[in-house]
CSV table of C-alpha atoms in Angstrom, one decimal:
chain,number,residue,atom,x,y,z
V,28,MET,CA,18.8,-22.8,10.0
V,29,THR,CA,17.4,-22.1,13.4
V,30,LEU,CA,15.6,-18.9,14.3
V,31,GLU,CA,18.5,-18.0,16.6
V,32,ASN,CA,21.1,-18.5,13.9
V,33,ALA,CA,19.0,-16.5,11.4
V,34,PHE,CA,18.9,-13.5,13.8
V,35,LYS,CA,22.6,-13.9,14.5
V,36,GLU,CA,23.2,-13.6,10.7
V,37,LEU,CA,21.1,-10.4,10.6
V,38,PHE,CA,22.8,-8.9,13.6
V,39,ASP,CA,26.3,-9.7,12.2
V,40,TYR,CA,25.2,-8.0,8.9
V,41,LEU,CA,23.9,-4.9,10.6
V,42,ASN,CA,26.9,-4.7,12.9
V,43,ILE,CA,29.0,-3.9,9.8
V,44,TYR,CA,27.1,-0.6,9.5
V,45,MET,CA,26.1,0.2,13.1
V,46,GLU,CA,26.7,-0.9,16.6
V,47,ILE,CA,23.7,-3.0,17.8
V,48,ASP,CA,22.9,-2.9,21.5
V,49,ILE,CA,20.4,-5.1,23.4
V,50,ASP,CA,17.5,-2.6,22.9
V,51,ASP,CA,18.1,-2.7,19.1
V,52,LYS,CA,18.1,-6.5,19.2
V,53,LYS,CA,14.8,-6.5,21.1
V,54,GLU,CA,13.2,-4.2,18.6
V,55,ILE,CA,14.5,-6.2,15.6
V,56,TYR,CA,13.2,-9.4,17.2
V,57,LYS,CA,9.8,-7.8,17.4
V,58,LYS,CA,9.7,-6.4,13.9
V,59,PHE,CA,11.2,-9.2,11.8
V,60,SER,CA,9.7,-12.7,11.3
V,61,TYR,CA,11.4,-15.9,10.3
V,62,ASP,CA,10.3,-18.0,7.4
V,63,TYR,CA,11.5,-21.1,5.5
V,64,ILE,CA,10.7,-20.9,1.8
V,65,LYS,CA,10.8,-23.9,-0.6
V,66,LYS,CA,12.6,-23.7,-4.0
V,67,ASN,CA,10.4,-22.2,-6.8
V,68,THR,CA,8.2,-20.3,-4.3
V,69,TYR,CA,7.3,-16.7,-5.2
V,70,LEU,CA,7.8,-14.2,-2.4
V,71,GLU,CA,6.6,-11.3,-4.5
V,72,LYS,CA,4.7,-11.3,-7.9
V,73,GLU,CA,4.4,-8.8,-10.7
V,74,GLY,CA,1.2,-6.8,-10.3
V,75,ASN,CA,1.0,-7.1,-6.5
V,76,LEU,CA,2.1,-4.6,-3.9
V,77,THR,CA,5.4,-5.5,-2.3
V,78,LYS,CA,4.9,-5.8,1.4
V,79,TYR,CA,8.2,-7.0,2.8
V,80,ILE,CA,12.0,-6.5,2.7
V,81,TYR,CA,13.7,-9.8,3.0
V,82,PHE,CA,17.0,-10.7,4.7
V,83,THR,CA,18.4,-13.8,3.1
V,84,CYS,CA,19.9,-16.0,5.8
V,85,SER,CA,20.6,-19.0,3.5
V,86,GLY,CA,19.8,-19.9,0.0
V,87,PHE,CA,19.3,-17.8,-3.2
V,88,LEU,CA,16.6,-15.6,-4.5
V,89,GLN,CA,16.0,-14.3,-8.0
V,90,LEU,CA,14.5,-10.9,-8.8
V,91,TYR,CA,13.4,-10.7,-12.4
V,92,ILE,CA,11.0,-9.1,-14.9
V,93,GLU,CA,9.3,-10.8,-17.8
V,94,LYS,CA,9.8,-9.0,-21.1
V,95,ASP,CA,8.5,-10.3,-24.4
V,96,GLU,CA,7.9,-13.7,-22.8
V,97,GLU,CA,11.5,-13.9,-21.7
V,98,ILE,CA,12.8,-13.8,-18.1
V,99,VAL,CA,15.3,-11.0,-17.5
V,100,THR,CA,17.1,-11.5,-14.2
V,101,THR,CA,17.8,-8.2,-12.5
V,102,GLN,CA,19.4,-9.6,-9.3
V,103,ILE,CA,20.5,-12.8,-7.7
V,104,ASN,CA,20.5,-12.5,-4.0
V,105,CYS,CA,22.7,-14.6,-1.8
V,106,PRO,CA,23.2,-14.8,2.0
V,107,THR,CA,23.5,-12.4,3.9
V,108,ARG,CA,21.8,-9.6,2.0
V,109,LEU,CA,18.6,-7.6,1.9
V,110,ILE,CA,16.3,-7.9,-1.1
V,111,THR,CA,12.8,-6.9,-2.3
V,112,ALA,CA,11.1,-5.4,-5.3
V,113,PHE,CA,12.3,-2.0,-4.1
V,114,GLN,CA,10.4,0.1,-6.6
V,115,SER,CA,7.1,-1.3,-5.4
V,116,PHE,CA,8.1,-1.5,-1.8
V,117,ASN,CA,9.1,2.2,-1.7
V,118,SER,CA,6.3,3.6,-3.9
V,119,GLN,CA,3.6,1.1,-2.8
V,120,GLN,CA,2.6,0.7,-6.4
V,121,PRO,CA,2.1,-2.7,-8.1
V,122,SER,CA,5.4,-4.5,-8.7
V,123,ILE,CA,6.8,-4.9,-12.2
V,124,GLU,CA,9.2,-7.6,-10.8
V,125,ASN,CA,8.9,-11.2,-9.5
V,126,LEU,CA,10.9,-12.4,-6.5
V,127,LYS,CA,11.4,-16.2,-6.5
V,128,ALA,CA,13.3,-18.7,-4.4
V,129,ILE,CA,15.7,-20.6,-6.7
V,130,THR,CA,16.9,-22.8,-3.8
V,131,ASP,CA,15.3,-23.5,-0.4
V,132,VAL,CA,15.7,-20.3,1.5
V,133,CYS,CA,15.7,-19.2,5.1
V,134,ILE,CA,14.7,-15.5,5.5
V,135,LEU,CA,13.8,-12.9,8.0
V,136,LYS,CA,11.3,-10.4,6.7
V,137,ILE,CA,9.9,-7.0,7.9
V,138,THR,CA,6.7,-5.3,6.7
V,139,LYS,CA,6.7,-1.9,5.1
V,140,GLU,CA,4.8,-0.5,8.2
V,141,ASP,CA,7.4,-1.9,10.7
V,142,TYR,CA,10.3,-0.8,8.5
V,143,VAL,CA,8.9,2.7,8.4
V,144,GLU,CA,8.3,2.7,12.1
V,145,LEU,CA,11.9,1.6,12.8
V,146,PHE,CA,13.2,4.2,10.3
V,147,HIS,CA,11.5,7.0,12.1
V,148,LYS,CA,11.9,5.7,15.7
V,149,ASN,CA,15.6,4.9,15.6
V,150,GLU,CA,18.2,7.2,14.1
V,151,LYS,CA,20.8,4.4,13.9
V,152,TRP,CA,18.4,2.3,11.9
V,153,SER,CA,17.5,5.2,9.5
V,154,ASN,CA,21.2,6.1,9.0
V,155,THR,CA,22.1,2.4,8.5
V,156,THR,CA,19.4,1.7,6.0
V,157,ARG,CA,20.2,4.8,4.1
V,158,LEU,CA,23.8,3.7,3.9
V,159,ILE,CA,22.9,0.2,2.7
V,160,TYR,CA,20.6,1.7,0.0
V,161,GLU,CA,23.4,4.0,-1.2
V,162,LEU,CA,25.9,1.2,-1.3
V,163,GLY,CA,23.5,-1.0,-3.2
V,164,GLN,CA,22.8,1.8,-5.7
V,165,ILE,CA,26.5,2.3,-6.2
V,166,TYR,CA,27.0,-1.5,-6.7
V,167,ASN,CA,24.1,-1.7,-9.2
V,168,GLU,CA,25.3,1.3,-11.2
V,169,GLN,CA,28.8,-0.2,-11.4
V,170,ARG,CA,27.3,-3.5,-12.5
V,171,LEU,CA,25.4,-1.8,-15.2
V,172,LYS,CA,28.5,0.1,-16.4
V,173,ASN,CA,30.4,-3.2,-16.6
V,174,MET,CA,27.7,-4.7,-18.8
V,175,ILE,CA,27.9,-1.8,-21.3
């Protein structure tokens, strides 16, 4: 996937929640970086601070914990969604989760510092990310209830 197509995917995703103008696009281009990740590569590892939120443009990522020497998958992320070890990202405490590419993956990523700067600088961004978090929380709670 090309850099241009990756950003188009991100803009299309964000446009579901907010109207993106040219200034928003310029800011997003500055804050997000593109990366191609090979299968079985770790993006985040247990015990480390989580530094990025990732937008998956293509491929699949697995978020998991290791419990009693078993892998417990907590999330499989597919295009076009945001993912990270949120507990670590938000608290800036060491992660209890691992984030691994289970296929080759194209991503856009944003650092914690740039994310916070966008959050405080742009009301549309803060409202949108809040809404995405809320919808994600609702989805995860429903998934947990379905498993019970």
